[in-house]
Amino acid sequence: MKQQFVFPTVLYFDQDNSNYVVAFPDIDVFTEGATVEDAFKSAKDYLTAYLKFSLHLQNDIEIASNYMDVKNNHVNDIVLLVDAEINSNVEEQKLASSNIDFDILDD
C-alpha cells in the first residue's frame, strides 16, 4: 500500500558553515546541502528514510503541522513542503530481509 506524506520544513542559510539547512520542526530532523537544490534533495531522502524506519520499527509517525502554522512561526524564513511516497508493504519486506541491526536504533 502506497502512502503519501508531506511535511513543512524551514530552509535557511547557515553562514557559519556556508551551506543551506532544512529543518523538519515536526520530527526534529535537520539536513543540509551546498545549494538549495542539494538541501531539498537531502530533505526528501531523510524524510523517506525516517518514514521507512518508523514503519519498520512500528513507531507512530507524527502528523505534519499545518503549513500556515509553521509559516507564521517562521515569518522571516522560507517554508517549503517536502513529500515522500513509500510503499509500506514493500519497504517492510525489504527492511526485514536486510542485514541492518535495528536493535541499535532502539537505544
PDB file of N, CA and C in Angstrom:
ATOM      1  N   MET A   1       0.840  -1.172   0.000  1.00  0.00           N
ATOM      2  CA  MET A   1       0.000   0.000   0.000  1.00  0.00           C
ATOM      3  C   MET A   1       0.893   1.246   0.000  1.00  0.00           C
ATOM      4  N   LYS A   2       0.650   2.133  -0.939  1.00  0.00           N
ATOM      5  CA  LYS A   2       1.418   3.370  -1.010  1.00  0.00           C
ATOM      6  C   LYS A   2       0.833   4.407  -0.060  1.00  0.00           C
ATOM      7  N   GLN A   3       1.730   5.106   0.598  1.00  0.00           N
ATOM      8  CA  GLN A   3       1.324   6.186   1.482  1.00  0.00           C
ATOM      9  C   GLN A   3       2.094   7.445   1.093  1.00  0.00           C
ATOM     10  N   GLN A   4       1.402   8.551   1.083  1.00  0.00           N
ATOM     11  CA  GLN A   4       1.994   9.850   0.752  1.00  0.00           C
ATOM     12  C   GLN A   4       2.080  10.686   2.028  1.00  0.00           C
ATOM     13  N   PHE A   5       3.247  11.257   2.270  1.00  0.00           N
ATOM     14  CA  PHE A   5       3.460  12.121   3.426  1.00  0.00           C
ATOM     15  C   PHE A   5       4.010  13.454   2.950  1.00  0.00           C
ATOM     16  N   VAL A   6       3.531  14.540   3.543  1.00  0.00           N
ATOM     17  CA  VAL A   6       4.012  15.878   3.213  1.00  0.00           C
ATOM     18  C   VAL A   6       4.253  16.613   4.532  1.00  0.00           C
ATOM     19  N   PHE A   7       5.469  17.098   4.704  1.00  0.00           N
ATOM     20  CA  PHE A   7       5.828  17.818   5.925  1.00  0.00           C
ATOM     21  C   PHE A   7       6.353  19.202   5.590  1.00  0.00           C
ATOM     22  N   PRO A   8       5.964  20.205   6.370  1.00  0.00           N
ATOM     23  CA  PRO A   8       6.556  21.531   6.191  1.00  0.00           C
ATOM     24  C   PRO A   8       7.979  21.539   6.754  1.00  0.00           C
ATOM     25  N   THR A   9       8.840  22.268   6.080  1.00  0.00           N
ATOM     26  CA  THR A   9      10.231  22.400   6.515  1.00  0.00           C
ATOM     27  C   THR A   9      10.630  23.862   6.476  1.00  0.00           C
ATOM     28  N   VAL A  10      11.677  24.178   7.198  1.00  0.00           N
ATOM     29  CA  VAL A  10      12.203  25.539   7.224  1.00  0.00           C
ATOM     30  C   VAL A  10      13.586  25.510   6.581  1.00  0.00           C
ATOM     31  N   LEU A  11      13.772  26.335   5.569  1.00  0.00           N
ATOM     32  CA  LEU A  11      15.038  26.431   4.848  1.00  0.00           C
ATOM     33  C   LEU A  11      15.730  27.724   5.244  1.00  0.00           C
ATOM     34  N   TYR A  12      16.999  27.619   5.596  1.00  0.00           N
ATOM     35  CA  TYR A  12      17.758  28.830   5.881  1.00  0.00           C
ATOM     36  C   TYR A  12      19.222  28.628   5.506  1.00  0.00           C
ATOM     37  N   PHE A  13      19.925  29.739   5.343  1.00  0.00           N
ATOM     38  CA  PHE A  13      21.348  29.692   5.003  1.00  0.00           C
ATOM     39  C   PHE A  13      22.153  29.773   6.289  1.00  0.00           C
ATOM     40  N   ASP A  14      23.038  28.815   6.490  1.00  0.00           N
ATOM     41  CA  ASP A  14      23.913  28.781   7.661  1.00  0.00           C
ATOM     42  C   ASP A  14      25.222  29.475   7.290  1.00  0.00           C
ATOM     43  N   GLN A  15      25.375  30.707   7.745  1.00  0.00           N
ATOM     44  CA  GLN A  15      26.561  31.492   7.374  1.00  0.00           C
ATOM     45  C   GLN A  15      27.836  30.913   7.965  1.00  0.00           C
ATOM     46  N   ASP A  16      27.753  30.298   9.144  1.00  0.00           N
ATOM     47  CA  ASP A  16      28.947  29.720   9.765  1.00  0.00           C
ATOM     48  C   ASP A  16      29.543  28.597   8.931  1.00  0.00           C
ATOM     49  N   ASN A  17      28.676  27.802   8.309  1.00  0.00           N
ATOM     50  CA  ASN A  17      29.138  26.658   7.513  1.00  0.00           C
ATOM     51  C   ASN A  17      28.994  26.871   6.016  1.00  0.00           C
ATOM     52  N   SER A  18      28.473  28.018   5.623  1.00  0.00           N
ATOM     53  CA  SER A  18      28.285  28.363   4.208  1.00  0.00           C
ATOM     54  C   SER A  18      27.501  27.295   3.446  1.00  0.00           C
ATOM     55  N   ASN A  19      26.380  26.865   4.038  1.00  0.00           N
ATOM     56  CA  ASN A  19      25.527  25.916   3.344  1.00  0.00           C
ATOM     57  C   ASN A  19      24.068  26.168   3.718  1.00  0.00           C
ATOM     58  N   TYR A  20      23.180  25.449   3.051  1.00  0.00           N
ATOM     59  CA  TYR A  20      21.748  25.580   3.294  1.00  0.00           C
ATOM     60  C   TYR A  20      21.281  24.447   4.209  1.00  0.00           C
ATOM     61  N   VAL A  21      20.445  24.796   5.152  1.00  0.00           N
ATOM     62  CA  VAL A  21      19.940  23.827   6.120  1.00  0.00           C
ATOM     63  C   VAL A  21      18.428  23.730   5.965  1.00  0.00           C
ATOM     64  N   VAL A  22      17.923  22.516   6.045  1.00  0.00           N
ATOM     65  CA  VAL A  22      16.492  22.269   6.045  1.00  0.00           C
ATOM     66  C   VAL A  22      16.159  21.613   7.379  1.00  0.00           C
ATOM     67  N   ALA A  23      15.192  22.209   8.083  1.00  0.00           N
ATOM     68  CA  ALA A  23      14.765  21.684   9.377  1.00  0.00           C
ATOM     69  C   ALA A  23      13.319  21.200   9.278  1.00  0.00           C
ATOM     70  N   PHE A  24      13.065  20.027   9.826  1.00  0.00           N
ATOM     71  CA  PHE A  24      11.710  19.486   9.946  1.00  0.00           C
ATOM     72  C   PHE A  24      11.258  19.720  11.384  1.00  0.00           C
ATOM     73  N   PRO A  25      10.488  20.749  11.653  1.00  0.00           N
ATOM     74  CA  PRO A  25      10.087  21.026  13.032  1.00  0.00           C
ATOM     75  C   PRO A  25       9.271  19.897  13.677  1.00  0.00           C
ATOM     76  N   ASP A  26       8.500  19.161  12.894  1.00  0.00           N
ATOM     77  CA  ASP A  26       7.633  18.125  13.453  1.00  0.00           C
ATOM     78  C   ASP A  26       8.383  16.881  13.909  1.00  0.00           C
ATOM     79  N   ILE A  27       9.483  16.563  13.249  1.00  0.00           N
ATOM     80  CA  ILE A  27      10.182  15.312  13.564  1.00  0.00           C
ATOM     81  C   ILE A  27      11.602  15.545  14.051  1.00  0.00           C
ATOM     82  N   ASP A  28      11.964  16.794  14.281  1.00  0.00           N
ATOM     83  CA  ASP A  28      13.270  17.153  14.831  1.00  0.00           C
ATOM     84  C   ASP A  28      14.424  16.555  14.021  1.00  0.00           C
ATOM     85  N   VAL A  29      14.327  16.722  12.700  1.00  0.00           N
ATOM     86  CA  VAL A  29      15.357  16.255  11.773  1.00  0.00           C
ATOM     87  C   VAL A  29      15.899  17.463  11.028  1.00  0.00           C
ATOM     88  N   PHE A  30      17.222  17.491  10.862  1.00  0.00           N
ATOM     89  CA  PHE A  30      17.898  18.558  10.139  1.00  0.00           C
ATOM     90  C   PHE A  30      18.798  17.926   9.099  1.00  0.00           C
ATOM     91  N   THR A  31      18.910  18.585   7.957  1.00  0.00           N
ATOM     92  CA  THR A  31      19.843  18.149   6.928  1.00  0.00           C
ATOM     93  C   THR A  31      20.369  19.386   6.218  1.00  0.00           C
ATOM     94  N   GLU A  32      21.323  19.201   5.345  1.00  0.00           N
ATOM     95  CA  GLU A  32      21.956  20.358   4.711  1.00  0.00           C
ATOM     96  C   GLU A  32      22.414  20.017   3.302  1.00  0.00           C
ATOM     97  N   GLY A  33      22.804  21.055   2.592  1.00  0.00           N
ATOM     98  CA  GLY A  33      23.342  20.895   1.250  1.00  0.00           C
ATOM     99  C   GLY A  33      24.094  22.141   0.842  1.00  0.00           C
ATOM    100  N   ALA A  34      24.981  21.987  -0.124  1.00  0.00           N
ATOM    101  CA  ALA A  34      25.771  23.125  -0.602  1.00  0.00           C
ATOM    102  C   ALA A  34      24.913  24.135  -1.345  1.00  0.00           C
ATOM    103  N   THR A  35      23.838  23.639  -1.966  1.00  0.00           N
ATOM    104  CA  THR A  35      22.908  24.509  -2.689  1.00  0.00           C
ATOM    105  C   THR A  35      21.497  24.250  -2.158  1.00  0.00           C
ATOM    106  N   VAL A  36      20.565  25.117  -2.543  1.00  0.00           N
ATOM    107  CA  VAL A  36      19.167  24.912  -2.154  1.00  0.00           C
ATOM    108  C   VAL A  36      18.676  23.573  -2.698  1.00  0.00           C
ATOM    109  N   GLU A  37      19.039  23.274  -3.930  1.00  0.00           N
ATOM    110  CA  GLU A  37      18.604  22.020  -4.554  1.00  0.00           C
ATOM    111  C   GLU A  37      19.157  20.814  -3.817  1.00  0.00           C
ATOM    112  N   ASP A  38      20.439  20.863  -3.429  1.00  0.00           N
ATOM    113  CA  ASP A  38      21.044  19.762  -2.685  1.00  0.00           C
ATOM    114  C   ASP A  38      20.364  19.582  -1.327  1.00  0.00           C
ATOM    115  N   ALA A  39      20.084  20.685  -0.656  1.00  0.00           N
ATOM    116  CA  ALA A  39      19.436  20.622   0.654  1.00  0.00           C
ATOM    117  C   ALA A  39      18.031  20.039   0.525  1.00  0.00           C
ATOM    118  N   PHE A  40      17.298  20.447  -0.510  1.00  0.00           N
ATOM    119  CA  PHE A  40      15.946  19.930  -0.717  1.00  0.00           C
ATOM    120  C   PHE A  40      15.973  18.438  -1.020  1.00  0.00           C
ATOM    121  N   LYS A  41      16.892  18.013  -1.884  1.00  0.00           N
ATOM    122  CA  LYS A  41      17.012  16.584  -2.214  1.00  0.00           C
ATOM    123  C   LYS A  41      17.377  15.782  -0.968  1.00  0.00           C
ATOM    124  N   SER A  42      18.286  16.301  -0.186  1.00  0.00           N
ATOM    125  CA  SER A  42      18.666  15.631   1.046  1.00  0.00           C
ATOM    126  C   SER A  42      17.475  15.534   2.000  1.00  0.00           C
ATOM    127  N   ALA A  43      16.670  16.585   2.058  1.00  0.00           N
ATOM    128  CA  ALA A  43      15.482  16.579   2.918  1.00  0.00           C
ATOM    129  C   ALA A  43      14.508  15.482   2.482  1.00  0.00           C
ATOM    130  N   LYS A  44      14.298  15.330   1.179  1.00  0.00           N
ATOM    131  CA  LYS A  44      13.422  14.271   0.678  1.00  0.00           C
ATOM    132  C   LYS A  44      13.972  12.894   1.048  1.00  0.00           C
ATOM    133  N   ASP A  45      15.291  12.730   0.898  1.00  0.00           N
ATOM    134  CA  ASP A  45      15.923  11.458   1.250  1.00  0.00           C
ATOM    135  C   ASP A  45      15.785  11.169   2.746  1.00  0.00           C
ATOM    136  N   TYR A  46      16.026  12.174   3.575  1.00  0.00           N
ATOM    137  CA  TYR A  46      15.923  11.989   5.022  1.00  0.00           C
ATOM    138  C   TYR A  46      14.491  11.676   5.426  1.00  0.00           C
ATOM    139  N   LEU A  47      13.519  12.356   4.838  1.00  0.00           N
ATOM    140  CA  LEU A  47      12.122  12.097   5.166  1.00  0.00           C
ATOM    141  C   LEU A  47      11.749  10.672   4.784  1.00  0.00           C
ATOM    142  N   THR A  48      12.159  10.240   3.611  1.00  0.00           N
ATOM    143  CA  THR A  48      11.874   8.876   3.174  1.00  0.00           C
ATOM    144  C   THR A  48      12.484   7.860   4.128  1.00  0.00           C
ATOM    145  N   ALA A  49      13.747   8.063   4.504  1.00  0.00           N
ATOM    146  CA  ALA A  49      14.412   7.140   5.428  1.00  0.00           C
ATOM    147  C   ALA A  49      13.722   7.138   6.789  1.00  0.00           C
ATOM    148  N   TYR A  50      13.377   8.312   7.282  1.00  0.00           N
ATOM    149  CA  TYR A  50      12.679   8.414   8.569  1.00  0.00           C
ATOM    150  C   TYR A  50      11.365   7.628   8.542  1.00  0.00           C
ATOM    151  N   LEU A  51      10.606   7.796   7.478  1.00  0.00           N
ATOM    152  CA  LEU A  51       9.312   7.117   7.365  1.00  0.00           C
ATOM    153  C   LEU A  51       9.480   5.602   7.268  1.00  0.00           C
ATOM    154  N   LYS A  52      10.452   5.160   6.468  1.00  0.00           N
ATOM    155  CA  LYS A  52      10.683   3.721   6.318  1.00  0.00           C
ATOM    156  C   LYS A  52      11.080   3.083   7.647  1.00  0.00           C
ATOM    157  N   PHE A  53      11.998   3.727   8.370  1.00  0.00           N
ATOM    158  CA  PHE A  53      12.427   3.167   9.646  1.00  0.00           C
ATOM    159  C   PHE A  53      11.317   3.231  10.691  1.00  0.00           C
ATOM    160  N   SER A  54      10.534   4.290  10.675  1.00  0.00           N
ATOM    161  CA  SER A  54       9.407   4.383  11.612  1.00  0.00           C
ATOM    162  C   SER A  54       8.414   3.260  11.371  1.00  0.00           C
ATOM    163  N   LEU A  55       8.126   2.982  10.108  1.00  0.00           N
ATOM    164  CA  LEU A  55       7.209   1.888   9.788  1.00  0.00           C
ATOM    165  C   LEU A  55       7.803   0.546  10.194  1.00  0.00           C
ATOM    166  N   HIS A  56       9.084   0.369   9.919  1.00  0.00           N
ATOM    167  CA  HIS A  56       9.726  -0.890  10.272  1.00  0.00           C
ATOM    168  C   HIS A  56       9.711  -1.116  11.787  1.00  0.00           C
ATOM    169  N   LEU A  57       9.985  -0.066  12.540  1.00  0.00           N
ATOM    170  CA  LEU A  57      10.007  -0.177  13.999  1.00  0.00           C
ATOM    171  C   LEU A  57       8.617  -0.089  14.619  1.00  0.00           C
ATOM    172  N   GLN A  58       7.631   0.083  13.760  1.00  0.00           N
ATOM    173  CA  GLN A  58       6.231   0.216  14.165  1.00  0.00           C
ATOM    174  C   GLN A  58       6.025   1.396  15.116  1.00  0.00           C
ATOM    175  N   ASN A  59       6.791   2.449  14.883  1.00  0.00           N
ATOM    176  CA  ASN A  59       6.620   3.694  15.633  1.00  0.00           C
ATOM    177  C   ASN A  59       5.520   4.522  14.990  1.00  0.00           C
ATOM    178  N   ASP A  60       4.838   5.283  15.808  1.00  0.00           N
ATOM    179  CA  ASP A  60       3.851   6.217  15.267  1.00  0.00           C
ATOM    180  C   ASP A  60       4.566   7.303  14.487  1.00  0.00           C
ATOM    181  N   ILE A  61       3.989   7.686  13.370  1.00  0.00           N
ATOM    182  CA  ILE A  61       4.540   8.779  12.564  1.00  0.00           C
ATOM    183  C   ILE A  61       3.794  10.046  12.944  1.00  0.00           C
ATOM    184  N   GLU A  62       4.569  11.072  13.272  1.00  0.00           N
ATOM    185  CA  GLU A  62       3.978  12.348  13.662  1.00  0.00           C
ATOM    186  C   GLU A  62       3.069  12.882  12.556  1.00  0.00           C
ATOM    187  N   ILE A  63       1.998  13.511  12.954  1.00  0.00           N
ATOM    188  CA  ILE A  63       1.131  14.181  11.993  1.00  0.00           C
ATOM    189  C   ILE A  63       1.786  15.515  11.646  1.00  0.00           C
ATOM    190  N   ALA A  64       1.875  15.787  10.377  1.00  0.00           N
ATOM    191  CA  ALA A  64       2.533  17.023   9.924  1.00  0.00           C
ATOM    192  C   ALA A  64       1.741  18.248  10.362  1.00  0.00           C
ATOM    193  N   SER A  65       2.475  19.276  10.741  1.00  0.00           N
ATOM    194  CA  SER A  65       1.845  20.551  11.090  1.00  0.00           C
ATOM    195  C   SER A  65       1.241  21.192   9.860  1.00  0.00           C
ATOM    196  N   ASN A  66       0.320  22.072  10.092  1.00  0.00           N
ATOM    197  CA  ASN A  66      -0.267  22.875   9.032  1.00  0.00           C
ATOM    198  C   ASN A  66       0.796  23.826   8.493  1.00  0.00           C
ATOM    199  N   TYR A  67       0.877  23.933   7.176  1.00  0.00           N
ATOM    200  CA  TYR A  67       1.871  24.801   6.538  1.00  0.00           C
ATOM    201  C   TYR A  67       1.812  26.226   7.084  1.00  0.00           C
ATOM    202  N   MET A  68       0.623  26.786   7.187  1.00  0.00           N
ATOM    203  CA  MET A  68       0.488  28.176   7.634  1.00  0.00           C
ATOM    204  C   MET A  68       0.913  28.352   9.086  1.00  0.00           C
ATOM    205  N   ASP A  69       0.696  27.348   9.911  1.00  0.00           N
ATOM    206  CA  ASP A  69       1.164  27.436  11.295  1.00  0.00           C
ATOM    207  C   ASP A  69       2.685  27.536  11.351  1.00  0.00           C
ATOM    208  N   VAL A  70       3.351  26.720  10.548  1.00  0.00           N
ATOM    209  CA  VAL A  70       4.822  26.764  10.508  1.00  0.00           C
ATOM    210  C   VAL A  70       5.275  28.088   9.916  1.00  0.00           C
ATOM    211  N   LYS A  71       4.637  28.519   8.844  1.00  0.00           N
ATOM    212  CA  LYS A  71       4.991  29.789   8.208  1.00  0.00           C
ATOM    213  C   LYS A  71       4.825  30.959   9.186  1.00  0.00           C
ATOM    214  N   ASN A  72       3.750  30.953   9.949  1.00  0.00           N
ATOM    215  CA  ASN A  72       3.516  32.029  10.916  1.00  0.00           C
ATOM    216  C   ASN A  72       4.548  32.026  12.045  1.00  0.00           C
ATOM    217  N   ASN A  73       5.113  30.861  12.339  1.00  0.00           N
ATOM    218  CA  ASN A  73       6.162  30.771  13.360  1.00  0.00           C
ATOM    219  C   ASN A  73       7.550  31.086  12.815  1.00  0.00           C
ATOM    220  N   HIS A  74       7.662  31.159  11.502  1.00  0.00           N
ATOM    221  CA  HIS A  74       8.961  31.407  10.848  1.00  0.00           C
ATOM    222  C   HIS A  74       8.772  32.464   9.757  1.00  0.00           C
ATOM    223  N   VAL A  75       8.294  33.619  10.149  1.00  0.00           N
ATOM    224  CA  VAL A  75       7.927  34.651   9.168  1.00  0.00           C
ATOM    225  C   VAL A  75       9.116  35.157   8.365  1.00  0.00           C
ATOM    226  N   ASN A  76      10.311  35.077   8.900  1.00  0.00           N
ATOM    227  CA  ASN A  76      11.492  35.567   8.184  1.00  0.00           C
ATOM    228  C   ASN A  76      12.254  34.470   7.449  1.00  0.00           C
ATOM    229  N   ASP A  77      11.714  33.253   7.468  1.00  0.00           N
ATOM    230  CA  ASP A  77      12.379  32.118   6.831  1.00  0.00           C
ATOM    231  C   ASP A  77      11.556  31.624   5.649  1.00  0.00           C
ATOM    232  N   ILE A  78      12.175  30.782   4.860  1.00  0.00           N
ATOM    233  CA  ILE A  78      11.485  30.145   3.744  1.00  0.00           C
ATOM    234  C   ILE A  78      10.924  28.818   4.241  1.00  0.00           C
ATOM    235  N   VAL A  79       9.632  28.631   4.078  1.00  0.00           N
ATOM    236  CA  VAL A  79       8.989  27.380   4.479  1.00  0.00           C
ATOM    237  C   VAL A  79       8.617  26.616   3.210  1.00  0.00           C
ATOM    238  N   LEU A  80       9.094  25.380   3.143  1.00  0.00           N
ATOM    239  CA  LEU A  80       8.847  24.513   1.995  1.00  0.00           C
ATOM    240  C   LEU A  80       8.048  23.295   2.431  1.00  0.00           C
ATOM    241  N   LEU A  81       7.381  22.675   1.490  1.00  0.00           N
ATOM    242  CA  LEU A  81       6.740  21.393   1.733  1.00  0.00           C
ATOM    243  C   LEU A  81       7.591  20.305   1.084  1.00  0.00           C
ATOM    244  N   VAL A  82       7.932  19.295   1.872  1.00  0.00           N
ATOM    245  CA  VAL A  82       8.724  18.167   1.377  1.00  0.00           C
ATOM    246  C   VAL A  82       7.849  16.935   1.467  1.00  0.00           C
ATOM    247  N   ASP A  83       7.830  16.168   0.369  1.00  0.00           N
ATOM    248  CA  ASP A  83       6.975  14.990   0.332  1.00  0.00           C
ATOM    249  C   ASP A  83       7.789  13.727   0.150  1.00  0.00           C
ATOM    250  N   ALA A  84       7.164  12.625   0.556  1.00  0.00           N
ATOM    251  CA  ALA A  84       7.748  11.303   0.345  1.00  0.00           C
ATOM    252  C   ALA A  84       6.601  10.326   0.172  1.00  0.00           C
ATOM    253  N   GLU A  85       6.758   9.446  -0.783  1.00  0.00           N
ATOM    254  CA  GLU A  85       5.778   8.389  -1.018  1.00  0.00           C
ATOM    255  C   GLU A  85       6.477   7.066  -0.798  1.00  0.00           C
ATOM    256  N   ILE A  86       5.901   6.251   0.053  1.00  0.00           N
ATOM    257  CA  ILE A  86       6.518   4.954   0.312  1.00  0.00           C
ATOM    258  C   ILE A  86       5.472   3.864   0.165  1.00  0.00           C
ATOM    259  N   ASN A  87       5.951   2.720  -0.243  1.00  0.00           N
ATOM    260  CA  ASN A  87       5.111   1.541  -0.332  1.00  0.00           C
ATOM    261  C   ASN A  87       5.378   0.745   0.926  1.00  0.00           C
ATOM    262  N   SER A  88       4.518   0.841   1.907  1.00  0.00           N
ATOM    263  CA  SER A  88       4.792   0.281   3.226  1.00  0.00           C
ATOM    264  C   SER A  88       4.969  -1.236   3.196  1.00  0.00           C
ATOM    265  N   ASN A  89       4.218  -1.953   2.400  1.00  0.00           N
ATOM    266  CA  ASN A  89       4.370  -3.407   2.351  1.00  0.00           C
ATOM    267  C   ASN A  89       5.713  -3.800   1.761  1.00  0.00           C
ATOM    268  N   VAL A  90       6.107  -3.182   0.665  1.00  0.00           N
ATOM    269  CA  VAL A  90       7.383  -3.492   0.024  1.00  0.00           C
ATOM    270  C   VAL A  90       8.537  -3.083   0.926  1.00  0.00           C
ATOM    271  N   GLU A  91       8.444  -1.908   1.543  1.00  0.00           N
ATOM    272  CA  GLU A  91       9.522  -1.441   2.414  1.00  0.00           C
ATOM    273  C   GLU A  91       9.685  -2.358   3.619  1.00  0.00           C
ATOM    274  N   GLU A  92       8.593  -2.845   4.181  1.00  0.00           N
ATOM    275  CA  GLU A  92       8.679  -3.776   5.300  1.00  0.00           C
ATOM    276  C   GLU A  92       9.427  -5.040   4.886  1.00  0.00           C
ATOM    277  N   GLN A  93       9.118  -5.555   3.687  1.00  0.00           N
ATOM    278  CA  GLN A  93       9.778  -6.759   3.221  1.00  0.00           C
ATOM    279  C   GLN A  93      11.261  -6.510   2.970  1.00  0.00           C
ATOM    280  N   LYS A  94      11.596  -5.371   2.358  1.00  0.00           N
ATOM    281  CA  LYS A  94      12.999  -5.053   2.092  1.00  0.00           C
ATOM    282  C   LYS A  94      13.778  -4.914   3.379  1.00  0.00           C
ATOM    283  N   LEU A  95      13.228  -4.178   4.349  1.00  0.00           N
ATOM    284  CA  LEU A  95      13.933  -3.958   5.605  1.00  0.00           C
ATOM    285  C   LEU A  95      14.047  -5.253   6.401  1.00  0.00           C
ATOM    286  N   ALA A  96      13.033  -6.093   6.359  1.00  0.00           N
ATOM    287  CA  ALA A  96      13.069  -7.349   7.099  1.00  0.00           C
ATOM    288  C   ALA A  96      14.146  -8.278   6.556  1.00  0.00           C
ATOM    289  N   SER A  97      14.419  -8.199   5.253  1.00  0.00           N
ATOM    290  CA  SER A  97      15.415  -9.076   4.654  1.00  0.00           C
ATOM    291  C   SER A  97      16.811  -8.447   4.620  1.00  0.00           C
ATOM    292  N   SER A  98      16.965  -7.235   5.120  1.00  0.00           N
ATOM    293  CA  SER A  98      18.272  -6.583   5.103  1.00  0.00           C
ATOM    294  C   SER A  98      19.122  -7.079   6.264  1.00  0.00           C
ATOM    295  N   ASN A  99      20.388  -6.740   6.233  1.00  0.00           N
ATOM    296  CA  ASN A  99      21.308  -7.136   7.292  1.00  0.00           C
ATOM    297  C   ASN A  99      21.503  -6.040   8.329  1.00  0.00           C
ATOM    298  N   ILE A 100      20.618  -5.060   8.381  1.00  0.00           N
ATOM    299  CA  ILE A 100      20.744  -3.964   9.329  1.00  0.00           C
ATOM    300  C   ILE A 100      20.286  -4.434  10.700  1.00  0.00           C
ATOM    301  N   ASP A 101      21.078  -4.127  11.725  1.00  0.00           N
ATOM    302  CA  ASP A 101      20.710  -4.458  13.103  1.00  0.00           C
ATOM    303  C   ASP A 101      19.876  -3.318  13.659  1.00  0.00           C
ATOM    304  N   PHE A 102      18.554  -3.484  13.639  1.00  0.00           N
ATOM    305  CA  PHE A 102      17.659  -2.431  14.052  1.00  0.00           C
ATOM    306  C   PHE A 102      17.614  -2.269  15.574  1.00  0.00           C
ATOM    307  N   ASP A 103      18.124  -3.249  16.315  1.00  0.00           N
ATOM    308  CA  ASP A 103      18.119  -3.119  17.763  1.00  0.00           C
ATOM    309  C   ASP A 103      18.952  -1.932  18.238  1.00  0.00           C
ATOM    310  N   ILE A 104      19.974  -1.565  17.486  1.00  0.00           N
ATOM    311  CA  ILE A 104      20.813  -0.434  17.916  1.00  0.00           C
ATOM    312  C   ILE A 104      20.059   0.873  17.818  1.00  0.00           C
ATOM    313  N   LEU A 105      18.999   0.922  17.010  1.00  0.00           N
ATOM    314  CA  LEU A 105      18.233   2.154  16.862  1.00  0.00           C
ATOM    315  C   LEU A 105      17.318   2.394  18.054  1.00  0.00           C
ATOM    316  N   ASP A 106      17.048   1.360  18.840  1.00  0.00           N
ATOM    317  CA  ASP A 106      16.148   1.493  19.984  1.00  0.00           C
ATOM    318  C   ASP A 106      16.824   2.118  21.196  1.00  0.00           C
ATOM    319  N   ASP A 107      18.140   2.176  21.223  1.00  0.00           N
ATOM    320  CA  ASP A 107      18.861   2.720  22.393  1.00  0.00           C
ATOM    321  C   ASP A 107      18.717   4.200  22.533  1.00  0.00           C
TER     322      ASP A 107
END
